[in-house]
mmCIF file of C-alpha atoms in Angstrom:
data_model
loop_
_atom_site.group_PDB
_atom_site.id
_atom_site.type_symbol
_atom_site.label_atom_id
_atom_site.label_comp_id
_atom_site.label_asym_id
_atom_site.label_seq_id
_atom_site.Cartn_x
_atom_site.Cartn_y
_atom_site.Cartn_z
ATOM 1 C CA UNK A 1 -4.853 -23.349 -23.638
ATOM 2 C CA UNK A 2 -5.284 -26.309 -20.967
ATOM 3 C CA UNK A 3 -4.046 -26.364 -17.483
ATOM 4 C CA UNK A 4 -1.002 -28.232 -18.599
ATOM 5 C CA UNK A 5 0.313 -25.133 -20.855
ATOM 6 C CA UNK A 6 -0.067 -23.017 -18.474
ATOM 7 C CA UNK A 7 2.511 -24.831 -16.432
ATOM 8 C CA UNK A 8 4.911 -25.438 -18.802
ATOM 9 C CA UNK A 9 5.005 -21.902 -19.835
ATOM 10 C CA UNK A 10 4.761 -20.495 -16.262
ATOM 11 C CA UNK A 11 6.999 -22.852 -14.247
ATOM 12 C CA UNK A 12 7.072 -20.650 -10.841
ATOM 13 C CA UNK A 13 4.188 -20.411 -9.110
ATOM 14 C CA UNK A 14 4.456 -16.577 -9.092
ATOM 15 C CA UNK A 15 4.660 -16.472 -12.538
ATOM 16 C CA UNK A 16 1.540 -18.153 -12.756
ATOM 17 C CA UNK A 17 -0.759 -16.265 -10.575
ATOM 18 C CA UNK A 18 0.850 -13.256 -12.311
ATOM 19 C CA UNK A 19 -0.511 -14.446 -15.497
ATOM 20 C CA UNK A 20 -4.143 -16.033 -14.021
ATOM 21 C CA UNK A 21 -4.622 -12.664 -12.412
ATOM 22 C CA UNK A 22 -3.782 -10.887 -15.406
ATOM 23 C CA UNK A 23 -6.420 -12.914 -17.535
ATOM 24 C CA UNK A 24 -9.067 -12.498 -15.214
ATOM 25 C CA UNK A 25 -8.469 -8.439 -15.223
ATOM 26 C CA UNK A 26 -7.689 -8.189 -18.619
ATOM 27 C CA UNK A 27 -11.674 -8.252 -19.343
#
């Protein structure tokens, strides 16, 4: 997944962080 997925699936910024902070847990 590139950078440019990632904001076309996560439009809000919220949404995003939710989901980079999630990766970065997740392990």
């Amino acid at each position: 997944m590139n950078i440019i997925q990632v904001f076309e699936q996560f439009p809000t910024q919220e949404s995003c962080i939710n989901y980079l902070e999630s990766v970065r847990w997740a392990n």
